[in-house]
Short mmCIF file of C-alpha atoms in Angstrom, two decimals:
data_model
loop_
_atom_site.label_atom_id
_atom_site.label_comp_id
_atom_site.label_asym_id
_atom_site.label_seq_id
_atom_site.Cartn_x
_atom_site.Cartn_y
_atom_site.Cartn_z
CA MET A 16 61.82 92.88 80.01
CA MET A 17 60.66 91.48 76.67
CA ALA A 18 61.58 87.95 76.05
CA SER A 19 62.93 86.92 72.70
CA SER A 20 60.40 85.35 70.38
CA ASP A 21 63.03 83.38 68.58
CA VAL A 22 63.41 81.18 71.54
CA ASP A 23 59.79 79.95 71.37
CA ILE A 24 60.10 79.41 67.59
CA ARG A 25 63.24 77.19 67.87
CA GLY A 26 62.53 75.53 71.16
CA GLU A 27 66.26 75.22 71.74
CA ALA A 28 68.18 76.26 74.79
CA SER A 29 70.29 78.95 73.12
CA LEU A 30 71.82 81.78 75.03
CA PHE A 31 71.98 83.95 71.89
CA SER A 32 68.90 85.28 70.25
CA ASP A 33 68.89 86.52 66.66
CA GLN A 34 67.98 90.13 67.48
CA ASN A 35 70.63 90.77 70.03
CA PRO A 36 70.96 94.43 71.22
CA SER A 37 74.13 96.35 70.91
CA GLU A 38 75.75 98.86 73.18
CA MET A 39 74.32 101.74 71.12
CA ASP A 40 70.78 100.39 71.73
CA ALA A 41 71.50 101.39 75.28
CA LEU A 42 73.20 104.67 74.43
CA CYS A 43 70.78 105.53 71.61
CA PRO A 44 67.46 103.66 71.99
CA SER A 45 65.47 102.81 68.88
CA PRO A 46 62.37 104.86 68.15
CA PRO A 47 58.96 103.04 68.63
CA GLY A 48 57.56 101.27 65.64
CA PRO A 49 58.48 98.36 63.45
CA SER A 50 61.41 96.07 64.20
CA ARG A 51 64.83 97.05 62.76
CA PRO A 52 64.55 95.05 59.55
CA GLN A 53 61.32 96.90 58.69
CA ARG A 54 62.62 100.43 59.31
CA ASN A 55 63.88 101.33 55.90
CA TYR A 56 64.80 104.86 56.90
CA GLU A 57 67.79 103.32 58.84
CA ARG A 58 69.43 102.55 55.49
CA ILE A 59 68.01 105.00 53.09
CA GLY A 60 67.45 108.10 55.29
CA GLY A 61 64.33 109.61 56.76
CA ARG A 62 62.88 111.92 59.29
CA THR A 63 63.25 109.62 62.38
CA GLY A 64 66.97 108.87 62.46
CA THR A 65 69.68 110.62 64.32
CA SER A 66 71.44 113.71 62.92
CA PHE A 67 75.12 114.20 62.03
CA CYS A 68 75.79 115.91 65.33
CA GLN A 69 73.83 113.38 67.45
CA THR A 70 75.60 110.39 65.79
CA LEU A 71 78.95 112.10 66.43
CA ILE A 72 78.13 112.74 70.23
CA HIS A 73 77.09 109.14 70.48
CA LEU A 74 80.20 107.97 68.78
CA LEU A 75 82.34 110.02 71.28
CA LYS A 76 80.30 108.87 74.21
CA GLY A 77 80.75 105.20 73.13
CA ASN A 78 84.62 105.51 72.93
CA ILE A 79 85.46 107.77 75.94
CA GLY A 80 85.45 106.19 79.43
CA THR A 81 87.80 104.71 81.94
CA GLY A 82 90.21 103.59 79.21
CA LEU A 83 91.14 107.22 78.51
CA LEU A 84 92.13 107.72 82.12
CA GLY A 85 94.49 104.67 82.08
CA LEU A 86 96.44 105.81 78.91
CA PRO A 87 99.15 107.78 80.79
CA LEU A 88 100.22 104.51 82.48
CA ALA A 89 100.01 102.89 78.97
CA VAL A 90 102.42 105.50 77.55
CA LYS A 91 104.71 104.85 80.54
CA ASN A 92 104.85 101.08 79.64
CA ALA A 93 105.67 101.98 75.92
CA GLY A 94 107.85 105.03 76.35
CA LEU A 95 107.35 108.84 75.87
CA VAL A 96 108.00 108.66 72.01
CA LEU A 97 106.97 104.92 71.27
CA GLY A 98 103.70 105.34 73.28
CA PRO A 99 102.15 108.16 71.31
CA VAL A 100 103.37 106.80 67.97
CA SER A 101 101.93 103.38 68.83
CA LEU A 102 98.66 105.09 69.87
CA LEU A 103 98.38 106.77 66.58
CA CYS A 104 99.04 103.57 64.56
CA MET A 105 96.48 101.71 66.76
CA GLY A 106 94.04 104.42 66.15
CA ILE A 107 94.56 104.32 62.37
CA VAL A 108 94.15 100.46 62.39
CA ALA A 109 91.13 100.52 64.64
CA VAL A 110 89.34 103.07 62.38
CA HIS A 111 90.29 101.08 59.37
CA CYS A 112 88.70 97.92 61.03
CA MET A 113 85.51 99.93 61.90
CA ARG A 114 85.31 100.98 58.25
CA LEU A 115 85.75 97.29 57.18
CA LEU A 116 82.88 96.30 59.38
CA VAL A 117 80.60 98.88 57.92
CA ASN A 118 81.55 98.00 54.31
CA CYS A 119 81.02 94.32 54.96
CA SER A 120 77.69 95.07 56.65
CA HIS A 121 76.55 97.03 53.40
CA HIS A 122 77.66 94.30 51.18
CA LEU A 123 75.99 91.48 53.06
CA SER A 124 72.81 93.58 53.63
CA ALA A 125 72.48 94.06 49.93
CA LYS A 126 73.09 90.34 49.18
CA ILE A 127 70.29 89.10 51.57
CA ASN A 128 68.05 92.17 51.06
CA ARG A 129 68.03 93.28 54.66
CA PRO A 130 68.23 96.97 55.69
CA SER A 131 70.84 96.46 58.36
CA LEU A 132 72.91 93.93 60.27
CA SER A 133 74.32 93.75 63.69
CA TYR A 134 78.06 92.74 64.23
CA GLY A 135 77.20 89.10 65.00
CA GLU A 136 74.74 88.86 62.15
CA ALA A 137 77.38 90.18 59.64
CA MET A 138 79.80 87.56 60.85
CA GLN A 139 77.10 84.80 60.52
CA TYR A 140 76.17 85.81 56.91
CA GLY A 141 79.83 86.28 56.06
CA MET A 142 80.31 82.64 57.03
CA GLU A 143 77.26 81.58 55.04
CA ASN A 144 79.10 83.18 51.97
CA VAL A 145 81.72 80.40 52.20
CA SER A 146 80.26 76.99 51.40
CA TRP A 147 82.34 74.87 53.70
CA LEU A 148 81.52 77.15 56.61
CA ARG A 149 77.84 77.57 55.86
CA ARG A 150 76.80 74.79 58.33
CA HIS A 151 78.58 76.47 61.21
CA SER A 152 77.56 80.05 60.39
CA GLN A 153 75.48 80.35 63.49
CA TRP A 154 78.68 79.87 65.58
CA GLY A 155 80.13 82.96 64.06
CA LYS A 156 77.24 85.02 65.53
CA ARG A 157 77.56 83.30 68.82
CA THR A 158 81.23 83.82 69.04
CA VAL A 159 80.97 87.56 68.35
CA ASP A 160 78.15 87.83 70.91
CA LEU A 161 80.31 85.94 73.44
CA PHE A 162 83.21 88.38 73.07
CA LEU A 163 80.69 91.24 73.34
CA ILE A 164 79.41 89.76 76.58
CA ILE A 165 83.00 89.27 77.88
CA THR A 166 83.90 92.89 76.90
CA GLN A 167 80.94 94.50 78.51
CA LEU A 168 81.08 92.53 81.66
CA GLY A 169 84.86 93.28 81.73
CA PHE A 170 83.98 96.99 81.54
CA CYS A 171 81.66 96.54 84.51
CA CYS A 172 84.49 94.82 86.48
CA VAL A 173 86.79 97.76 85.70
CA TYR A 174 84.11 100.18 86.91
CA PHE A 175 83.90 98.46 90.28
CA VAL A 176 87.60 98.74 90.72
CA PHE A 177 87.66 102.35 89.57
CA LEU A 178 84.77 103.38 91.86
CA SER A 179 86.41 101.70 94.88
CA ASP A 180 89.91 103.13 94.35
CA ASN A 181 88.85 106.64 93.78
CA VAL A 182 86.32 106.83 96.56
CA LYS A 183 88.72 105.14 98.90
CA GLN A 184 91.40 107.78 98.16
CA VAL A 185 88.98 110.70 98.69
CA VAL A 186 87.85 109.16 102.07
CA GLU A 187 91.33 108.49 103.25
CA ALA A 188 92.62 112.06 102.34
CA ALA A 189 89.47 113.84 103.67
CA ASN A 190 91.05 115.18 106.76
CA ALA A 191 94.05 116.65 104.78
CA THR A 192 92.02 118.05 101.89
CA THR A 193 92.52 121.80 101.44
CA PHE A 194 91.51 124.48 99.03
CA SER A 195 95.19 124.97 97.86
CA CYS A 196 95.98 122.75 94.98
CA GLN A 197 99.65 123.59 95.09
CA ILE A 198 100.30 122.28 98.57
CA ASN A 199 101.38 118.75 97.29
CA ASN A 200 104.63 119.33 95.44
CA THR A 201 104.92 115.67 94.31
CA ASN A 202 101.52 115.88 92.52
CA GLN A 203 100.42 112.87 94.55
CA THR A 204 97.36 112.64 96.80
CA GLN A 205 98.92 111.80 100.15
CA ILE A 206 97.18 108.99 102.08
CA LEU A 207 96.86 110.23 105.63
CA VAL A 208 94.08 108.27 107.25
CA PRO A 209 94.12 104.57 106.24
CA SER A 210 90.68 103.08 105.85
CA PHE A 211 89.54 99.50 105.02
CA ASP A 212 90.47 97.55 101.91
CA SER A 213 89.34 98.68 98.51
CA ARG A 214 87.47 95.37 98.05
CA LEU A 215 85.29 96.23 101.03
CA TYR A 216 84.41 99.44 99.15
CA MET A 217 83.38 97.34 96.21
CA LEU A 218 80.92 95.41 98.47
CA CYS A 219 79.52 98.79 99.67
CA PHE A 220 78.82 99.73 96.08
CA LEU A 221 77.23 96.50 95.32
CA PRO A 222 73.69 97.05 96.65
CA ALA A 223 73.52 100.47 94.86
CA VAL A 224 74.66 98.97 91.45
CA ILE A 225 72.17 96.17 91.81
CA LEU A 226 69.32 98.66 92.32
CA LEU A 227 70.65 100.70 89.33
CA VAL A 228 70.42 97.74 86.99
CA PHE A 229 66.87 97.02 88.15
CA THR A 230 65.79 100.08 86.09
CA PRO A 231 63.05 98.68 83.86
CA ASN A 232 63.82 101.07 81.02
CA LEU A 233 66.99 102.97 80.24
CA LYS A 234 65.02 106.03 79.21
CA TYR A 235 64.51 106.63 82.95
CA LEU A 236 68.19 107.08 83.25
CA ALA A 237 68.48 109.49 80.35
CA PRO A 238 68.49 112.70 82.49
CA LEU A 239 71.15 111.27 84.82
CA SER A 240 73.10 110.02 81.84
CA LEU A 241 73.07 113.61 80.44
CA VAL A 242 74.34 115.00 83.86
CA ALA A 243 76.91 112.30 83.88
CA ASN A 244 78.24 113.22 80.50
CA LEU A 245 78.39 116.93 81.48
CA VAL A 246 80.23 116.22 84.78
CA MET A 247 82.73 113.82 83.06
CA THR A 248 83.53 116.36 80.39
CA ALA A 249 84.11 119.07 83.01
CA SER A 250 86.28 116.67 84.98
CA LEU A 251 88.42 115.86 81.88
CA ILE A 252 88.93 119.63 81.27
CA LEU A 253 90.17 120.01 84.88
CA ILE A 254 92.38 116.98 84.49
CA TYR A 255 93.91 118.42 81.16
CA PHE A 256 94.40 121.85 82.96
CA TYR A 257 96.30 120.43 85.87
CA SER A 258 98.45 118.04 83.85
CA LEU A 259 99.41 120.83 81.39
CA THR A 260 100.21 123.45 84.04
CA ASN A 261 102.33 121.00 86.25
CA ILE A 262 104.74 119.39 83.68
CA PRO A 263 108.16 119.40 85.35
CA HIS A 264 111.30 120.60 83.48
CA PRO A 265 113.61 119.14 82.21
CA ILE A 266 111.78 115.99 81.00
CA THR A 267 114.02 113.05 81.53
CA LEU A 268 111.58 110.17 80.87
CA PRO A 269 112.57 107.29 78.73
CA LYS A 270 111.74 107.56 75.06
CA VAL A 271 111.23 103.83 74.79
CA GLY A 272 109.85 101.56 77.56
CA LYS A 273 110.79 98.08 78.47
CA ALA A 274 109.89 95.45 75.92
CA LYS A 275 108.32 93.24 78.65
CA ASP A 276 105.84 95.98 79.59
CA TYR A 277 104.72 96.65 75.95
CA PRO A 278 101.96 93.97 76.02
CA LEU A 279 100.46 95.85 78.90
CA PHE A 280 100.47 98.96 76.78
CA PHE A 281 98.67 97.06 74.11
CA GLY A 282 96.01 95.70 76.35
CA THR A 283 95.27 99.18 77.81
CA ALA A 284 95.28 100.88 74.43
CA ILE A 285 93.08 98.40 72.69
CA PHE A 286 90.76 98.52 75.67
CA ALA A 287 90.39 102.32 75.14
CA PHE A 288 89.92 101.82 71.37
CA GLU A 289 87.24 99.21 71.66
CA GLY A 290 84.30 101.19 70.36
CA ILE A 291 83.72 98.89 67.34
CA GLY A 292 80.49 97.61 69.02
CA VAL A 293 78.75 100.89 68.60
CA VAL A 294 79.64 101.45 64.93
CA LEU A 295 76.86 99.49 63.15
CA PRO A 296 74.00 100.44 65.46
CA LEU A 297 75.02 104.07 65.11
CA GLU A 298 75.05 103.78 61.34
CA ASN A 299 71.80 102.02 61.26
CA LYS A 300 70.12 104.74 63.25
CA MET A 301 71.44 107.58 61.26
CA GLN A 302 69.01 109.80 59.31
CA ARG A 303 71.46 109.86 56.35
CA PRO A 304 73.67 106.76 56.69
CA GLN A 305 75.76 107.84 53.70
CA LYS A 306 77.37 110.47 55.86
CA PHE A 307 78.42 108.02 58.48
CA THR A 308 81.95 107.62 57.04
CA LEU A 309 82.60 111.36 57.77
CA VAL A 310 81.18 110.91 61.24
CA LEU A 311 83.51 108.04 61.83
CA TYR A 312 86.64 109.77 60.64
CA VAL A 313 85.80 113.06 62.53
CA GLY A 314 84.80 111.33 65.73
CA MET A 315 87.59 108.79 65.85
CA GLY A 316 90.01 111.57 64.94
CA ILE A 317 88.94 113.47 68.00
CA VAL A 318 89.01 110.33 70.13
CA THR A 319 92.61 109.52 68.96
CA PHE A 320 93.76 112.95 69.60
CA LEU A 321 92.40 112.91 73.21
CA TYR A 322 94.05 109.51 73.74
CA ILE A 323 97.34 110.61 72.49
CA SER A 324 97.33 114.04 74.22
CA LEU A 325 96.13 112.94 77.68
CA GLY A 326 98.28 109.80 77.64
CA THR A 327 101.44 111.86 76.76
CA ILE A 328 100.58 114.94 78.97
CA GLY A 329 99.61 112.76 81.91
CA TYR A 330 102.89 110.78 81.75
CA MET A 331 104.90 113.87 81.40
CA CYS A 332 103.28 115.46 84.44
CA PHE A 333 103.39 112.52 86.82
CA GLY A 334 106.32 110.59 85.42
CA ASN A 335 107.18 107.22 86.91
CA ASP A 336 104.55 107.85 89.71
CA ILE A 337 101.61 107.52 87.30
CA VAL A 338 99.17 104.88 88.35
CA GLY A 339 96.19 102.97 86.77
CA SER A 340 93.92 106.03 86.51
CA ILE A 341 95.28 109.57 86.29
CA THR A 342 92.56 110.64 88.80
CA LEU A 343 94.42 108.74 91.42
CA ASN A 344 97.48 111.02 90.87
CA LEU A 345 95.60 114.36 91.26
CA PRO A 346 96.49 116.50 94.21
CA ASN A 347 94.95 116.69 97.67
CA CYS A 348 92.64 119.70 97.24
CA TRP A 349 88.84 120.01 97.05
CA THR A 350 88.72 120.87 93.34
CA TYR A 351 90.39 117.68 92.32
CA GLN A 352 88.78 115.60 94.97
CA ALA A 353 85.48 116.74 93.48
CA VAL A 354 86.74 115.65 90.02
CA LYS A 355 87.27 112.21 91.30
CA LEU A 356 83.72 112.06 92.85
CA LEU A 357 82.05 113.56 89.73
CA TYR A 358 83.85 111.08 87.49
CA CYS A 359 82.77 108.38 89.82
CA PHE A 360 79.15 109.50 89.42
CA GLY A 361 79.51 109.42 85.67
CA ILE A 362 80.99 105.91 85.67
CA PHE A 363 78.29 104.71 88.13
CA ILE A 364 75.56 105.73 85.76
CA THR A 365 77.44 104.40 82.73
CA PHE A 366 77.53 100.98 84.50
CA ALA A 367 73.76 100.57 83.68
CA LEU A 368 74.47 101.23 79.99
CA GLN A 369 77.32 98.79 79.66
CA PHE A 370 75.46 96.20 81.61
CA TYR A 371 72.44 96.50 79.22
CA VAL A 372 74.18 94.56 76.42
CA PRO A 373 75.12 91.27 78.23
CA ALA A 374 71.82 91.48 80.12
CA GLU A 375 69.69 91.70 77.04
CA ILE A 376 71.64 88.86 75.33
CA LEU A 377 71.64 86.44 78.26
CA ILE A 378 68.48 87.08 80.18
CA PRO A 379 65.51 86.97 77.78
CA PRO A 380 66.12 83.40 76.50
CA VAL A 381 66.09 82.23 80.13
CA VAL A 382 63.03 84.35 81.12
CA ALA A 383 61.18 82.85 78.11
CA ARG A 384 61.26 79.42 79.68
CA VAL A 385 59.59 80.29 82.86
CA SER A 386 55.86 80.86 83.58
CA GLU A 387 54.64 84.43 83.18
CA ARG A 388 54.11 84.97 86.87
CA TRP A 389 57.78 84.33 87.51
CA GLU A 390 59.20 86.32 84.60
CA ILE A 391 59.94 89.58 86.68
CA ALA A 392 61.35 87.71 89.61
CA VAL A 393 63.69 85.61 87.40
CA ASP A 394 64.78 88.69 85.47
CA LEU A 395 65.66 90.52 88.58
CA LEU A 396 67.39 87.50 90.01
CA LEU A 397 69.51 87.01 86.88
CA ARG A 398 70.55 90.62 86.88
CA THR A 399 71.53 90.42 90.50
CA VAL A 400 73.55 87.36 89.82
CA LEU A 401 75.34 88.98 86.86
CA VAL A 402 76.21 92.04 88.94
CA ILE A 403 77.52 89.89 91.82
CA PHE A 404 79.54 87.93 89.29
CA THR A 405 81.20 91.18 88.00
CA CYS A 406 81.77 92.40 91.56
CA ALA A 407 83.46 89.02 92.51
CA LEU A 408 85.75 89.11 89.54
CA ALA A 409 86.77 92.78 90.53
CA ILE A 410 87.33 91.68 94.18
CA LEU A 411 89.52 88.74 92.91
CA ILE A 412 91.66 91.28 90.82
CA PRO A 413 91.49 94.59 92.58
CA GLU A 414 94.21 96.12 90.35
CA LEU A 415 92.81 98.77 88.02
CA ASP A 416 95.67 98.89 85.54
CA LEU A 417 95.91 95.08 85.19
CA VAL A 418 92.17 94.51 84.96
CA ILE A 419 92.00 97.06 82.13
CA SER A 420 94.88 95.48 80.31
CA LEU A 421 93.58 92.00 80.73
CA VAL A 422 90.08 92.83 79.49
CA GLY A 423 91.55 94.64 76.47
CA SER A 424 93.89 91.82 75.60
CA VAL A 425 91.33 89.02 76.09
CA SER A 426 88.20 90.39 74.37
CA SER A 427 88.82 93.83 72.78
CA SER A 428 91.65 92.56 70.60
CA PHE A 429 89.23 90.06 68.97
CA LEU A 430 86.29 92.53 68.31
CA ALA A 431 88.51 95.49 67.25
CA LEU A 432 91.28 93.87 65.35
CA ILE A 433 90.96 90.13 64.70
CA PHE A 434 87.25 89.64 63.51
CA PRO A 435 86.91 92.71 61.02
CA PRO A 436 89.69 91.65 58.61
CA ILE A 437 88.43 88.04 58.67
CA LEU A 438 84.94 89.23 58.03
CA GLN A 439 86.04 91.14 54.87
CA ILE A 440 87.84 87.92 53.59
CA LEU A 441 84.53 86.01 54.19
CA ALA A 442 82.10 88.61 52.90
CA PHE A 443 83.95 89.17 49.64
CA HIS A 444 84.95 85.46 49.13
CA THR A 445 82.93 84.97 46.02
CA GLU A 446 83.91 88.36 44.53
CA GLY A 447 87.52 87.74 45.26
CA LEU A 448 90.05 90.02 46.98
CA SER A 449 93.32 90.99 45.68
CA PRO A 450 96.35 89.20 47.21
CA LEU A 451 97.50 92.53 48.70
CA VAL A 452 94.17 93.09 50.49
CA THR A 453 94.18 89.54 51.83
CA ALA A 454 97.77 89.88 53.03
CA LYS A 455 96.96 93.23 54.77
CA ASN A 456 93.99 91.55 56.53
CA ALA A 457 96.08 88.62 57.60
CA VAL A 458 98.74 90.98 59.02
CA ILE A 459 96.12 92.99 61.04
CA SER A 460 94.50 89.82 62.46
CA LEU A 461 97.94 88.36 63.25
CA ILE A 462 98.85 91.52 65.09
CA GLY A 463 95.62 91.25 67.14
CA LEU A 464 96.34 87.54 67.80
CA ILE A 465 99.90 88.22 69.08
CA GLY A 466 98.56 91.13 71.22
CA PHE A 467 95.92 88.87 72.69
CA LEU A 468 98.47 86.08 73.55
CA ALA A 469 101.21 88.36 74.84
CA GLY A 470 98.89 90.84 76.60
CA THR A 471 96.97 88.14 78.32
CA TYR A 472 100.01 86.26 79.50
CA VAL A 473 101.86 89.42 80.81
CA ALA A 474 98.77 90.75 82.50
CA ILE A 475 97.98 87.42 84.34
CA GLU A 476 101.70 87.13 85.26
CA HIS A 477 101.69 90.69 86.78
CA ILE A 478 98.37 89.89 88.59
CA ILE A 479 99.97 86.79 90.23
CA LEU A 480 103.18 88.58 91.15
CA ARG A 481 101.35 91.54 92.64
CA ASN A 482 98.99 89.41 94.66
CA SER A 483 101.95 87.33 95.88
CA ARG A 484 103.86 90.45 96.89
CA LYS A 485 100.83 91.77 98.78
CA HIS A 486 100.38 88.38 100.48
CA ASN A 487 104.07 88.43 101.56
CA ASP A 488 103.76 91.95 102.88
CA THR A 489 100.65 91.04 104.90
CA LEU A 490 102.46 88.10 106.38
CA SER A 491 105.52 90.23 107.23
CA SER A 492 103.32 92.87 109.00
CA TYR A 493 101.73 90.14 111.04
CA MET A 494 105.04 88.70 111.99
CA VAL A 495 106.25 92.23 113.10
CA GLN A 496 103.28 92.61 115.25
#
């Protein structure tokens, strides 16, 4: 692990270095050679950058994960008509905010004569563009980095819950698993042999995950990552096939859900759409960055279509029985049990990629302060502590749907909706924006803020209610015994 040189220069105990990595540095590592500011090909095109198709694949990879599998429940919370319409609107706004981020990065890069900027750096230089914020500009970068850390560690918490829930279900249904996928008429995996609590499954996964994040270089995981992408794609195709061929008729599901559940929809949806962290690194690494806008529109168009289609079809298929991940609703046959295990393998490998971002932001400044003989030991210790921390959070809230909604509401709403419009106002402060554009930006940020407040409150409220209900059920079972 390389320590940040900025720490030695400043001599200050900062958790955030100036050259912080991004999620796409994990998904699409930089080629060897000069540091990013010196690689002019990233801005003007050249032989070393990624092609149109490679960039499109990375964009899809950075946006499709566990959030997609939770969207059928999100549609249930919003309603069969309101849910897809809301997903479409949210997709349009999310893509618009991604485009704002790219435009602001271009504008500020030209101003300060740098080939590229990260999300945090764009916010920092945007604040420097406003005289009364200039003194505090470093906090703009630190704030963005903080939310990136929260988001990525939140993803890791979701992965722990997802792995434990799906493996637990496969184990408990193992004795009843058959080759016939039509045996279960309710489209639910019947739990026939109860096993131990899902939180114990998380502890079982903990040593394997710790060893996974000890990987010294992500290039060693590249073959496994490729296999993971293939099996996750195959799993999604089978999930679509089952859902499409098992929609009951007539469909009597509510067109509009309960108002009190809509904030949960918002949290899950924005969790799924939170791919804004990959946008600037992808554009910076492209062979012809001028074509990135087309990549963005095509890629996010495909992503939005997948979100709306699976969310709607999944809800239509399983109705009110839909749970936090559609995989948990799949029938009790070997084909779909294999789907769960294959998707779990993909998520397990993806854990290392998501963990890369907070680890590279938090660990190098600490390692830089210890002697060289202790660097590796401290690095591995901090990685272990971070993984244990995410596992502990998952154990505290072992509810997949609520964890997804909470992470989306708390951090994704800031990165995807609140910060980009504010950044445009800051970046173009001296040039001046029309009142209409300023009003539009204020509305988008306000929607994100309301979603953050309402989504966080409702998610925490549901977590408390569900835990108290489980506690009361446990007490009742003891009293009966």
